[in-house]
mmCIF file with all atom_site columns, C-alpha atoms and ligand atoms in Angstrom:
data_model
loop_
_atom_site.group_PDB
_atom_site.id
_atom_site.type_symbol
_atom_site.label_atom_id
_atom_site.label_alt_id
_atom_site.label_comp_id
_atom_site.label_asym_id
_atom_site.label_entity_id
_atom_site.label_seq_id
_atom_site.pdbx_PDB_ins_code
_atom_site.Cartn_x
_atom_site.Cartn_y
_atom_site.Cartn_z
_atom_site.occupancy
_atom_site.B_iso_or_equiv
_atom_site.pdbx_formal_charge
_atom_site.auth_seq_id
_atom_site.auth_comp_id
_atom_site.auth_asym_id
_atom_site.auth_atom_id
_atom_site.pdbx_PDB_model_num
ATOM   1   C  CA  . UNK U 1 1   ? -17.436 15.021 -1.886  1.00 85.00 ? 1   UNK U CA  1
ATOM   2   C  CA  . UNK U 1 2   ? -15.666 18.405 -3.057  1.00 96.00 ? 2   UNK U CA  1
ATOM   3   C  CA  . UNK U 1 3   ? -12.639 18.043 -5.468  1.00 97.00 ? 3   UNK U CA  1
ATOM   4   C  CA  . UNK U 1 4   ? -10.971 19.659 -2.275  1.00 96.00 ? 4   UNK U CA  1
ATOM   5   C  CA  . UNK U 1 5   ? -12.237 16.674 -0.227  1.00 96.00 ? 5   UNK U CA  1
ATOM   6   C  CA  . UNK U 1 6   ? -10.782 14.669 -3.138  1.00 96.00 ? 6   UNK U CA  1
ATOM   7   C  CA  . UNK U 1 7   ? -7.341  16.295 -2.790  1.00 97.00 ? 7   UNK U CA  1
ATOM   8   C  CA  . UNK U 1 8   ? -7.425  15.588 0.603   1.00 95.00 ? 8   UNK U CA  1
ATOM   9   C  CA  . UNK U 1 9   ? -7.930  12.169 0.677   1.00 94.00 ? 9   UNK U CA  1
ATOM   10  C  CA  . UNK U 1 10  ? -5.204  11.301 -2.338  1.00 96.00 ? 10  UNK U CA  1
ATOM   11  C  CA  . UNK U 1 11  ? -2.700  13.480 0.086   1.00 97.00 ? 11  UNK U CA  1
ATOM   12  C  CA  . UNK U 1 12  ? -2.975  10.390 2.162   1.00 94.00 ? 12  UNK U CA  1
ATOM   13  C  CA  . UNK U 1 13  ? -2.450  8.054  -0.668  1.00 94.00 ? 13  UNK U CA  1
ATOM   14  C  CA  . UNK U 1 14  ? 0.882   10.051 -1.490  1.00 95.00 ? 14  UNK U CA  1
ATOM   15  C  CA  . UNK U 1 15  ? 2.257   10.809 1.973   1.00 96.00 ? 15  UNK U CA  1
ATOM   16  C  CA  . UNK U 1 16  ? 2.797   7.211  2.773   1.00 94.00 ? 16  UNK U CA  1
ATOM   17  C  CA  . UNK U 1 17  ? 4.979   6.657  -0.887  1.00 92.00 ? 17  UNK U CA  1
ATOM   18  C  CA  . UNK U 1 18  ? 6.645   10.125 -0.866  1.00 93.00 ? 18  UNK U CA  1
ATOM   19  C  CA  . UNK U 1 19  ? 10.180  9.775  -0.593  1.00 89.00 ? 19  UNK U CA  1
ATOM   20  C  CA  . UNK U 1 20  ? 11.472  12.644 1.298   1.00 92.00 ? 20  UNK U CA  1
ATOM   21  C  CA  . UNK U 1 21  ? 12.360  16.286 0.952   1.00 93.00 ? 21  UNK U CA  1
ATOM   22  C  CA  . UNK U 1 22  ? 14.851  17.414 -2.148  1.00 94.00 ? 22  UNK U CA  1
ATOM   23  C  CA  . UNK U 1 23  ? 17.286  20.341 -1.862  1.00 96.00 ? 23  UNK U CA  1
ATOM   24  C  CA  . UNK U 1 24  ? 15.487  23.891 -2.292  1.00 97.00 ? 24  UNK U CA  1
ATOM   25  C  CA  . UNK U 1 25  ? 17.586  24.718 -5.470  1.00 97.00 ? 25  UNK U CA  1
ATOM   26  C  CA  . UNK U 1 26  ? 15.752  22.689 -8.113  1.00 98.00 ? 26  UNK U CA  1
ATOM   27  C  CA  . UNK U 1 27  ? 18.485  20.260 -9.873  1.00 98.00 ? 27  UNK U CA  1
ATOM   28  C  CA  . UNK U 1 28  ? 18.249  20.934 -13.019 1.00 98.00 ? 28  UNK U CA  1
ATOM   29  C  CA  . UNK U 1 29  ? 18.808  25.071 -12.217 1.00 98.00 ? 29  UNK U CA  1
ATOM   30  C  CA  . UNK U 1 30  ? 15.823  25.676 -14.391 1.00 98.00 ? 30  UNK U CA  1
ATOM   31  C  CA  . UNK U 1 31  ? 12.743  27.407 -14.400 1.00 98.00 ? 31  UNK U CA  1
ATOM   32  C  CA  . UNK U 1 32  ? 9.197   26.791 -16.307 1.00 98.00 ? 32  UNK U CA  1
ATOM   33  C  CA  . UNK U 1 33  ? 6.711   29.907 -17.255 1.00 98.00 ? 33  UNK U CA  1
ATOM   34  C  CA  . UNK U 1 34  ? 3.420   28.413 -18.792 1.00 98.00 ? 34  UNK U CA  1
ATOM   35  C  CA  . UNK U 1 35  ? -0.124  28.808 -18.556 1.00 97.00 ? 35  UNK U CA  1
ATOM   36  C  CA  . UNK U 1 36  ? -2.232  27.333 -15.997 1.00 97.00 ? 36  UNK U CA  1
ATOM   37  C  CA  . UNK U 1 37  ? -4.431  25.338 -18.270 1.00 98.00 ? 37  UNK U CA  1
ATOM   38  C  CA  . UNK U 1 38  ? -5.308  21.707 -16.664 1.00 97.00 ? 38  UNK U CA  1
ATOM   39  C  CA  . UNK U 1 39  ? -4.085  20.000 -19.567 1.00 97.00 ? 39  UNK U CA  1
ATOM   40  C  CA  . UNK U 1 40  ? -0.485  20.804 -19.379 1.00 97.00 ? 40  UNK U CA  1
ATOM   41  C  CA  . UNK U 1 41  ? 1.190   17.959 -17.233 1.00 97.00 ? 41  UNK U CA  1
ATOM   42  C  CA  . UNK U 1 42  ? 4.357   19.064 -16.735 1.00 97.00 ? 42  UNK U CA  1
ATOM   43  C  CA  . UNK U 1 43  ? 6.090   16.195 -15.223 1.00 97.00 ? 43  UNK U CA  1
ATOM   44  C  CA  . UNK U 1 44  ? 5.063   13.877 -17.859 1.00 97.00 ? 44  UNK U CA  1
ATOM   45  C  CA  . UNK U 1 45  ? 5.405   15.965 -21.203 1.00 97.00 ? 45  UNK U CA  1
ATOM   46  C  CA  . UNK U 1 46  ? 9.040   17.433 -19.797 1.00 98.00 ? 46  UNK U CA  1
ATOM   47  C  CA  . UNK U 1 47  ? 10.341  14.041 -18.077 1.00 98.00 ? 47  UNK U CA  1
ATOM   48  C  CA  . UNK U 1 48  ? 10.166  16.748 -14.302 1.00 98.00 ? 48  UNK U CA  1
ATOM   49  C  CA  . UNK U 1 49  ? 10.496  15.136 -11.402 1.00 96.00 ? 49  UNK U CA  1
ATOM   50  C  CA  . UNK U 1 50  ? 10.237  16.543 -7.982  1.00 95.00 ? 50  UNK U CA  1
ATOM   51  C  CA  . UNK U 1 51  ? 12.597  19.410 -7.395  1.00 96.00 ? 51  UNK U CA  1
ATOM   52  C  CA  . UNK U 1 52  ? 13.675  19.696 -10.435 1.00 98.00 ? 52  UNK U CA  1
ATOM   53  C  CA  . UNK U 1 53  ? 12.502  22.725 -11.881 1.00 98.00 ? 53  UNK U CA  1
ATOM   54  C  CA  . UNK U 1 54  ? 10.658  26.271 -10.601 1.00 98.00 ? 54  UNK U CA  1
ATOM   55  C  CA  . UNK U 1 55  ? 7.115   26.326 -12.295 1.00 98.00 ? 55  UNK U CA  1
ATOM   56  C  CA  . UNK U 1 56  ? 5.741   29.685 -12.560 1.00 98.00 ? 56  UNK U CA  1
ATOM   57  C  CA  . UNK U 1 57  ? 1.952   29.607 -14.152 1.00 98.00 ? 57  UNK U CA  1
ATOM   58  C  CA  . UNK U 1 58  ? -0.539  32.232 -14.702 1.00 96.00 ? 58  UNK U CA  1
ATOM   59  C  CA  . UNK U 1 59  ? -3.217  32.546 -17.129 1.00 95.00 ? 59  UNK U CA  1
ATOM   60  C  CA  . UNK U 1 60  ? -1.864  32.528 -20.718 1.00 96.00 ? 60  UNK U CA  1
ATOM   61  C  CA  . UNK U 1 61  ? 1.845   31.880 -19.254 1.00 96.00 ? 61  UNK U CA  1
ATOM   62  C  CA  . UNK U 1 62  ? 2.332   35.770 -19.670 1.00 95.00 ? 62  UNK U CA  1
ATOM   63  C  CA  . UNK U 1 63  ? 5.256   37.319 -18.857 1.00 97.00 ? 63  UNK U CA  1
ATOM   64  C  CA  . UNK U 1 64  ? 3.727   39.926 -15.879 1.00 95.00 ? 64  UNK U CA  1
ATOM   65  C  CA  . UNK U 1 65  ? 5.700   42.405 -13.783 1.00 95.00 ? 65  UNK U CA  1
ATOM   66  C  CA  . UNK U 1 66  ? 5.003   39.405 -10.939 1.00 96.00 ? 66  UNK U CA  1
ATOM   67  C  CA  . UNK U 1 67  ? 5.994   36.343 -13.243 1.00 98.00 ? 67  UNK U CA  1
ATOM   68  C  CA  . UNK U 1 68  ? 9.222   38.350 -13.302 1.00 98.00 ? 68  UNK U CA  1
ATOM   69  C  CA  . UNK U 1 69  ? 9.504   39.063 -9.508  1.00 98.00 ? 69  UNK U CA  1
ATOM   70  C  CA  . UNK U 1 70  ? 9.636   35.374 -9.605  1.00 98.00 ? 70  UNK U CA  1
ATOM   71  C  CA  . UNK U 1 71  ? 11.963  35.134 -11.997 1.00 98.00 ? 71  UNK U CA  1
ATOM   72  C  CA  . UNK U 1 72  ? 14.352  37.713 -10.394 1.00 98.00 ? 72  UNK U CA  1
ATOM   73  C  CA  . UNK U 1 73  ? 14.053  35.657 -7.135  1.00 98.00 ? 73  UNK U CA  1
ATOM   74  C  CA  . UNK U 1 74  ? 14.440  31.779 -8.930  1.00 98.00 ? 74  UNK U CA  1
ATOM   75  C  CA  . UNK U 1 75  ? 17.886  33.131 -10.267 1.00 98.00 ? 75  UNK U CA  1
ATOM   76  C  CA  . UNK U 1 76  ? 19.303  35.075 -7.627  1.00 98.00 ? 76  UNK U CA  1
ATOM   77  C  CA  . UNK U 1 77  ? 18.372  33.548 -4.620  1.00 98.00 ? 77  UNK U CA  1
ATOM   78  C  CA  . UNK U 1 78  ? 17.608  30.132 -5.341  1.00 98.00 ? 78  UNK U CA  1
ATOM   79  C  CA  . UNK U 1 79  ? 20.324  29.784 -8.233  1.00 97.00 ? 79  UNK U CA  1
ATOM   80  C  CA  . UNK U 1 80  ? 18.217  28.777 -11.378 1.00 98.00 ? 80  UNK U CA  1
ATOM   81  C  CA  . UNK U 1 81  ? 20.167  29.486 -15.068 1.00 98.00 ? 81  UNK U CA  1
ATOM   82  C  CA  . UNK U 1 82  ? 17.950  28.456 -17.375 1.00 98.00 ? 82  UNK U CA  1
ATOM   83  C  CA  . UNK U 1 83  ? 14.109  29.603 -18.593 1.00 98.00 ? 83  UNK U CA  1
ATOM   84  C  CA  . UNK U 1 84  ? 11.635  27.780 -20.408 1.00 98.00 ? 84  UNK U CA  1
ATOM   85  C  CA  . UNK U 1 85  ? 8.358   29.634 -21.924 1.00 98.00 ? 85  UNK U CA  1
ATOM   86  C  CA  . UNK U 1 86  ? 5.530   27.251 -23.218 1.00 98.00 ? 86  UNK U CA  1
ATOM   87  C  CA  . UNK U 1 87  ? 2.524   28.465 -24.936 1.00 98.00 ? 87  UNK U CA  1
ATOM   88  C  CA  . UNK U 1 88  ? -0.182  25.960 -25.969 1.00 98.00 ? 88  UNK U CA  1
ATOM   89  C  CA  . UNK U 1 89  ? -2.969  25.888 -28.640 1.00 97.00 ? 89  UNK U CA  1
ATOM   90  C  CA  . UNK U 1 90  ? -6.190  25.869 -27.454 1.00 97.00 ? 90  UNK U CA  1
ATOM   91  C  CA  . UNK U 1 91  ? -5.914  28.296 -25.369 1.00 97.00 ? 91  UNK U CA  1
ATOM   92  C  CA  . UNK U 1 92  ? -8.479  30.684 -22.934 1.00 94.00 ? 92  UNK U CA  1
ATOM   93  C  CA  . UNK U 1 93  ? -6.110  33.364 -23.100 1.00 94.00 ? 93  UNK U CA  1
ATOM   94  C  CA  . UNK U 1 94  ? -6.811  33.147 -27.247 1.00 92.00 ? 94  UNK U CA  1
ATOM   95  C  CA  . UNK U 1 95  ? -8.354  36.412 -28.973 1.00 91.00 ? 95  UNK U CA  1
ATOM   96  C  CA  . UNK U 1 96  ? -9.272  37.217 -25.213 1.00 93.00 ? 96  UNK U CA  1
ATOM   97  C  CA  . UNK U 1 97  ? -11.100 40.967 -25.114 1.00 92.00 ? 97  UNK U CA  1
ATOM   98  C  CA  . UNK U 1 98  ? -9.132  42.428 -21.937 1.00 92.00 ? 98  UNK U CA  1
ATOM   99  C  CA  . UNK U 1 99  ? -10.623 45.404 -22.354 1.00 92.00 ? 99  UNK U CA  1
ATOM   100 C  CA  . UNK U 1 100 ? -14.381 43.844 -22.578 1.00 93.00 ? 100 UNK U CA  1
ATOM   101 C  CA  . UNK U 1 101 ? -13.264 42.104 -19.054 1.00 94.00 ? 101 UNK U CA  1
ATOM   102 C  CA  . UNK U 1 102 ? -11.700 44.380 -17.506 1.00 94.00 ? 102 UNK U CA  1
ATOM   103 C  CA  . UNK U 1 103 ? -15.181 46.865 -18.674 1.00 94.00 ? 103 UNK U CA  1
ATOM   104 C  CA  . UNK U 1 104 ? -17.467 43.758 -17.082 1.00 96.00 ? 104 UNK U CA  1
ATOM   105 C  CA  . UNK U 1 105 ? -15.542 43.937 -14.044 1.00 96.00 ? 105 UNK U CA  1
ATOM   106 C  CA  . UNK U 1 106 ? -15.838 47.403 -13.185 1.00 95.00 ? 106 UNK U CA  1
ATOM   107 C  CA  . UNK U 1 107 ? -19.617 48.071 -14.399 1.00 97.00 ? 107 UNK U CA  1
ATOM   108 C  CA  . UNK U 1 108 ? -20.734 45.025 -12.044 1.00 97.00 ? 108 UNK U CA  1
ATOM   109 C  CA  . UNK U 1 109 ? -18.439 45.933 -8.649  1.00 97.00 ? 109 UNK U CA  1
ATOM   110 C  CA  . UNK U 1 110 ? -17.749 49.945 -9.524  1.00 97.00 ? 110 UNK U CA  1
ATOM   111 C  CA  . UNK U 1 111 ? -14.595 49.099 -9.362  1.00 96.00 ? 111 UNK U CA  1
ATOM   112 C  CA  . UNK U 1 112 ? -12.008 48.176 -12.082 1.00 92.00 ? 112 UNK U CA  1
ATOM   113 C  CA  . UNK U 1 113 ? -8.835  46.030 -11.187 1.00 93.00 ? 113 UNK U CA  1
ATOM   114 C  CA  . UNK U 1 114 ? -5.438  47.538 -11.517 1.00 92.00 ? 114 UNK U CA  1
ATOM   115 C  CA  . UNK U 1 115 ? -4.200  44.595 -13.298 1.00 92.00 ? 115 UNK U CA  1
ATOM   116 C  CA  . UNK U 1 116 ? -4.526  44.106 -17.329 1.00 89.00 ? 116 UNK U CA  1
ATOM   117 C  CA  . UNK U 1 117 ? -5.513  40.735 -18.684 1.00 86.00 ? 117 UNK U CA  1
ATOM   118 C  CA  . UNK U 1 118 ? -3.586  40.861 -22.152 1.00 86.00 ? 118 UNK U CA  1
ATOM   119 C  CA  . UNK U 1 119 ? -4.803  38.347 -24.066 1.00 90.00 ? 119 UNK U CA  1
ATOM   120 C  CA  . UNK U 1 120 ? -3.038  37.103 -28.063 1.00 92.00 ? 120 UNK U CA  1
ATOM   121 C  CA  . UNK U 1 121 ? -4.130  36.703 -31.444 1.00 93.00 ? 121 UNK U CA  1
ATOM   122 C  CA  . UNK U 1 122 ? -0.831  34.666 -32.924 1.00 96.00 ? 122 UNK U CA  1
ATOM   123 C  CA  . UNK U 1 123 ? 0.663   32.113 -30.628 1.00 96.00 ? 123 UNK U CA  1
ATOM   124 C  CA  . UNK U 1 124 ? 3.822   31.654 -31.948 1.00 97.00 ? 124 UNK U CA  1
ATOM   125 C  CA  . UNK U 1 125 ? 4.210   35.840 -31.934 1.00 96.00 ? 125 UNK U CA  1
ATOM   126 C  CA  . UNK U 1 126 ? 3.252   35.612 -28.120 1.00 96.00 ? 126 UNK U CA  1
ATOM   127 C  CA  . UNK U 1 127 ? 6.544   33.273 -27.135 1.00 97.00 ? 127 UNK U CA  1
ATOM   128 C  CA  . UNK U 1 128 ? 7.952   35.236 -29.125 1.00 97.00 ? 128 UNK U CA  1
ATOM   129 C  CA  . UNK U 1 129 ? 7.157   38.487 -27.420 1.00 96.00 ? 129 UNK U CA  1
ATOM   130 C  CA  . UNK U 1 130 ? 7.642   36.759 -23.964 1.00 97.00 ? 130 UNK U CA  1
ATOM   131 C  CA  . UNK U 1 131 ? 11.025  35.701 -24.656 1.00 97.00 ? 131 UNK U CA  1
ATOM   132 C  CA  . UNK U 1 132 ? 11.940  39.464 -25.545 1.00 97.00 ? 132 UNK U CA  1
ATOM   133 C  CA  . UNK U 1 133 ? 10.347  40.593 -21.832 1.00 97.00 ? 133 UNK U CA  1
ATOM   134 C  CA  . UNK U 1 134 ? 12.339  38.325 -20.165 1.00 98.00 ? 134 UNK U CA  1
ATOM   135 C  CA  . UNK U 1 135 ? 15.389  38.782 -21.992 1.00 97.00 ? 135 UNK U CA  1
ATOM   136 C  CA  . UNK U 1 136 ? 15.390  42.308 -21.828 1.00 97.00 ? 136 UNK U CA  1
ATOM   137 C  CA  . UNK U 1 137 ? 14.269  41.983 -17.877 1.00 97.00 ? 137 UNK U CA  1
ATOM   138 C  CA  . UNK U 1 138 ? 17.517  43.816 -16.224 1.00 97.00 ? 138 UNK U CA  1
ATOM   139 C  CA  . UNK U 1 139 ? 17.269  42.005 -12.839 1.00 97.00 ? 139 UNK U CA  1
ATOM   140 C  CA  . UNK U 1 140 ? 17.544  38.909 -14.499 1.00 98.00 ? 140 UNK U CA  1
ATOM   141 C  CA  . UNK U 1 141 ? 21.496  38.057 -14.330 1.00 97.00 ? 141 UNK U CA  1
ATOM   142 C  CA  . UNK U 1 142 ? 21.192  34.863 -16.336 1.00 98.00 ? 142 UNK U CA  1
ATOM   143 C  CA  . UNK U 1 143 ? 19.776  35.234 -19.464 1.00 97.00 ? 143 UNK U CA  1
ATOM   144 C  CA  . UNK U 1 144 ? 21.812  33.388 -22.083 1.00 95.00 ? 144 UNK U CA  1
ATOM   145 C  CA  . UNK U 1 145 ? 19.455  30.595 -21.874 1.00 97.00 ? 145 UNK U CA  1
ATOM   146 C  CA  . UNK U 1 146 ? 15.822  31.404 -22.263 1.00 98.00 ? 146 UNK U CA  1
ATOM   147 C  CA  . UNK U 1 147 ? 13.930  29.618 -24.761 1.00 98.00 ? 147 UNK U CA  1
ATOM   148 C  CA  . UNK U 1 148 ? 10.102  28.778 -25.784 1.00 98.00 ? 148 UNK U CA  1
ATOM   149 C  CA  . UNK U 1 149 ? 7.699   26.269 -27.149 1.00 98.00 ? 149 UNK U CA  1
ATOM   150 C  CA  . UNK U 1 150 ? 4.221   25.445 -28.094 1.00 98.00 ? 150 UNK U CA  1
ATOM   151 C  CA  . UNK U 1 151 ? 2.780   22.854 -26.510 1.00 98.00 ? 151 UNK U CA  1
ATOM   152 C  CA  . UNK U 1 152 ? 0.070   21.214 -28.505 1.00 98.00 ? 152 UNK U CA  1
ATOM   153 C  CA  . UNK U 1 153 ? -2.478  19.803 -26.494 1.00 98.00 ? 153 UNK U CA  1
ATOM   154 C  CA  . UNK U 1 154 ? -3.606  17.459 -29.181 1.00 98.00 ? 154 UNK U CA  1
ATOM   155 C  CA  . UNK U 1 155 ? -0.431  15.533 -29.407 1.00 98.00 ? 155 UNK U CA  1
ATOM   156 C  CA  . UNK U 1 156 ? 1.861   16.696 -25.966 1.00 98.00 ? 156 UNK U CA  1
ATOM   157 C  CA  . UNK U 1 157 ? 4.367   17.487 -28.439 1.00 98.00 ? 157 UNK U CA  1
ATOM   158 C  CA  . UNK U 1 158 ? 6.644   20.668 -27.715 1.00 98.00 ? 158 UNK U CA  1
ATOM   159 C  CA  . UNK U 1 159 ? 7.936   22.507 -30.447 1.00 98.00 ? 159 UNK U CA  1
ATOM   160 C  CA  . UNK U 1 160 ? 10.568  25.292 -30.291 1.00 98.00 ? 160 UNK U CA  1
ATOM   161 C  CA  . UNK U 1 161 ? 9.705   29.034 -31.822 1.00 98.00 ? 161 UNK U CA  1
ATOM   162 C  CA  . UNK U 1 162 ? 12.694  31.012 -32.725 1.00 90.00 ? 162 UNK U CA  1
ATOM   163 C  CA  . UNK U 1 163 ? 13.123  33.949 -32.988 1.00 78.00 ? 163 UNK U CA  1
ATOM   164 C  CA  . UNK U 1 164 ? 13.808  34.733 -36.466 1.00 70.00 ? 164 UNK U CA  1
ATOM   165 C  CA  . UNK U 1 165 ? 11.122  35.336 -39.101 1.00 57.00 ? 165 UNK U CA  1
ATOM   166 C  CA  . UNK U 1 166 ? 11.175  31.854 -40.531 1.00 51.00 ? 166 UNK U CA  1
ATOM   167 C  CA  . UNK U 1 167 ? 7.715   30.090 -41.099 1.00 49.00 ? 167 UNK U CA  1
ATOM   168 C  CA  . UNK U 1 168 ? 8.053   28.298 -37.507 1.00 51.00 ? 168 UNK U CA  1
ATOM   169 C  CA  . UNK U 1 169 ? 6.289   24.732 -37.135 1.00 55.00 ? 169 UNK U CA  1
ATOM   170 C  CA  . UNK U 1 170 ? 4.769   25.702 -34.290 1.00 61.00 ? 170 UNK U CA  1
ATOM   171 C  CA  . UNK U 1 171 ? 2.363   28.078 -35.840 1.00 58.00 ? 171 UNK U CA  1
ATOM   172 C  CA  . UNK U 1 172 ? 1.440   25.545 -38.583 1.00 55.00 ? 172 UNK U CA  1
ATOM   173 C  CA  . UNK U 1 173 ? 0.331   22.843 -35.807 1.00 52.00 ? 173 UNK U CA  1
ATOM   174 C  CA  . UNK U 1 174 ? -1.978  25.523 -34.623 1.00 50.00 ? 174 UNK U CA  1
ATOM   175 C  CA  . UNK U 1 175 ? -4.122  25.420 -37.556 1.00 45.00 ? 175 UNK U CA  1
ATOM   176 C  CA  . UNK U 1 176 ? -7.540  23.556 -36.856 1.00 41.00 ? 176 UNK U CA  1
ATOM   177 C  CA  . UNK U 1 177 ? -7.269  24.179 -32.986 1.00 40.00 ? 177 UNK U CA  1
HETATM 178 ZN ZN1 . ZN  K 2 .   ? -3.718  28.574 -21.732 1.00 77.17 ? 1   ZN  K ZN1 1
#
């Protein structure tokens, strides 16, 4: 059996306990931007249930001109308010060479993608230069409430980075992963 043949099978399981459609405009008006690593359960470490929340995920959670499409759309025609960011340790996107990719890519197919695959060095400066994309975005009309985390995927724990200078937590429980 695949893992797709796996999903498939489990959809089954699910169908005959699922409890019926929610509203499109999540309930709790809010909307997630994290990474797509497998380790992030979102509904358990955030207490999400079904339509509650928009979750946008990419590699490394980053803030692209397409995460904020979504964005843009969440708010305006779906009627989200609020933004959460979460960054995690142990992460692929870590002291990734975009460059060195983006060089393998094109030297193998003669081609080179249009997109950039930006990569970080200090996860705690990376929320923080997420949260200053999106609250800077100009199509975004709510953005009074935007904040972001590390998730540590030791523990599940979330902890907040600020934006000040201050020695932030967050970057201390990075140490050793
Ligand atoms: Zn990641």
């Amino acid at each position: 059996m695949s893992a797709i043949d796996h999903l498939i099978h489990d959809n089954d399981h699910y169908v005959s306990s699922f409890p019926g459609a929610r509203p499109v405009r999540p309930k709790l008006r809010l909307t997630v931007v994290t990474c797509m690593d497998s380790r992030l359960d979102l509904f358990g470490a955030l207490g999400l249930d079904i339509g509650d929340a928009h979750l946008l995920r990419n590699a490394g959670g980053v803030i692209t001109d397409d995460v904020l499409r979504s964005l843009a759309i969440s708010q305006r025609a779906i009627g989200t308010r609020e933004i959460v960011l979460i960054h995690h340790t142990d992460c692929g996107m870590f002291n990734f060479n975009d460059d060195e990719f983006r060089a393998t890519l094109a030297s193998e197919t003669g081609e080179a993608p249009p997109w950039r695959v930006p990569g970080f060095t200090d996860l705690v400066e990376d929320v923080r230069l997420s949260l200053t994309r999106v609250r800077e975005c100009p199509w975004l009309p709510y953005r009074d409430s935007v904040r972001g985390f590390v998730f540590d995927v030791a523990t599940a724990r979330i902890t907040e980075v600020t934006t000040s200078d201050a020695t932030s937590d967050a970057n201390s429980q990075t140490a050793g992963h």
